[in-house]
C-alpha atoms as one frame of an Amber mdcrd trajectory, in Angstrom:
protein
  75.176  78.866 120.732  77.238  81.523 122.517  79.766  82.078 119.692  79.073
  85.233 117.732  80.557  87.089 114.838  83.053  85.352 112.610  83.385  82.340
 114.914  79.701  81.469 114.761  79.859  77.957 113.234  77.043  78.462 110.731
  78.609  81.650 109.418  82.176  80.325 109.364  81.243  77.009 107.762  79.061
  78.698 105.134  82.006  80.851 104.068  84.421  77.918 104.065  82.000  75.795
 102.016  83.017  77.890  98.991  86.575  76.504  99.306  88.204  79.932  99.058
  91.791  80.231  97.893  92.321  83.442  99.873  90.471  84.799 102.880  90.868
  88.393 104.043  89.787  88.734 107.650  88.706  92.317 108.148  87.316  92.390
 111.644  88.424  95.288 113.730  86.105  98.258 114.160  83.670  96.229 116.259
  86.634  94.705 118.082  87.871  98.028 119.456  88.127  97.699 123.199  87.729
  93.909 123.210  90.285  91.852 125.083  89.287  88.764 123.025  90.374  90.107
 119.632  93.686  88.280 119.414  92.270  84.847 120.248  89.019  85.220 118.266
  90.699  86.400 115.073  93.512  83.834 115.408  90.870  81.099 115.737  89.117
  82.294 112.567  92.437  82.422 110.703  93.384  78.951 111.905  90.052  77.519
 110.728  90.527  79.146 107.308  94.073  77.781 107.022  92.869  74.305 108.000
  90.375  74.525 105.133  93.260  75.187 102.725  92.946  78.955 102.278  95.742
  81.487 102.357  94.814  84.041 105.002  95.437  87.757 105.364  94.371  89.622
 108.475  93.635  93.242 107.664  94.171  95.957 110.238  91.272  98.022 111.477
  90.403 101.198 109.522  91.180 104.370 111.419  88.111 106.021 112.922  87.214
 109.620 112.358  89.298 112.148 114.305  86.229 114.037 115.455  86.050 111.748
 118.474  83.960 109.000 116.999  83.954 105.487 118.357  87.354 105.421 120.042
  90.630 107.140 120.690  93.631 106.724 118.411  95.289 104.775 121.228  92.404
 102.268 121.291  92.584 101.994 117.492  96.321 101.293 117.675  95.791  98.728
 120.449  93.214  96.894 118.329  95.629  96.857 115.391  98.339  95.522 117.701
  95.972  92.736 118.771  95.157  91.933 115.119  98.894  91.741 114.404  99.329
  89.339 117.321  96.474  87.218 115.927  98.276  87.002 112.580 101.529  86.071
 114.304  99.782  83.441 116.416  98.052  81.860 113.409 101.101  82.181 111.139
  99.310  84.253 108.498  99.930  87.521 106.676  99.010  90.862 108.227  98.329
  94.124 106.413  98.554  97.066 108.770  96.308 100.058 108.361  98.386 102.034
 110.843 101.219 102.523 108.384  98.866 104.254 105.936  96.506 105.952 108.382
  98.581 107.157 111.318  99.174 110.894 111.611 102.561 110.677 109.891 101.272
 108.740 106.886  97.826 110.097 106.059  99.204 111.635 102.884  99.263 108.117
 101.392  95.477 108.111 101.273  95.171 111.813 100.484  92.712 112.182 103.354
  92.662 114.064 106.605  91.833 112.426 109.913  88.497 114.226 109.806  87.543
 112.416 106.586  88.252 108.884 107.754  85.328 106.557 108.439  83.007 109.371
 107.462  80.478 107.098 105.722  78.981 106.128 109.053  79.981 109.329 110.764
  82.593 107.510 112.800  83.154 103.857 111.932  82.487 103.021 108.269  85.202
 103.774 105.727  84.095 105.437 102.524  85.311 104.838  98.957  88.528 106.885
  99.217  89.608 105.213 102.453  88.716 101.741 101.151  90.685 102.464  97.973
  93.815 103.259 100.027  93.337 100.124 102.137  92.726  98.061  98.978  95.941
  99.400  97.477  97.841  98.232 100.557  96.346  94.745 100.081  97.244  94.674
  96.392 100.760  95.878  97.149 101.193  92.801  99.363 100.816  90.590  96.272
 103.086  92.757  94.129 106.104  92.431  96.417
């Protein structure tokens, strides 16, 4: 089978076998630089919707500013592609750019040098995940 990641049928069907009410699709960091992000994530969202789940596509966490995995422009492009996936599939989208761009970092109380520090460049730590989680919760409180 040449499908990998979230589209791999065994993985996708195993998750859907739980009949979830809500699915949060949080692919992104490994998607940076991929031209297939929009279609792949839209296909996952569409499969989840067809199974009866409400779907939220979560934007990609911002990488560390010390020059980790990608540039801020590549991070923004990936988030743009995730947004387009949500639009294409007709599902909700929670942007990480509005809480993690240079103008909004105060929301999380973190500096760009502290983001994705758990892996040194691409794994968000507890403080960053808390800020992202708050953005998800806020979606349901509106």
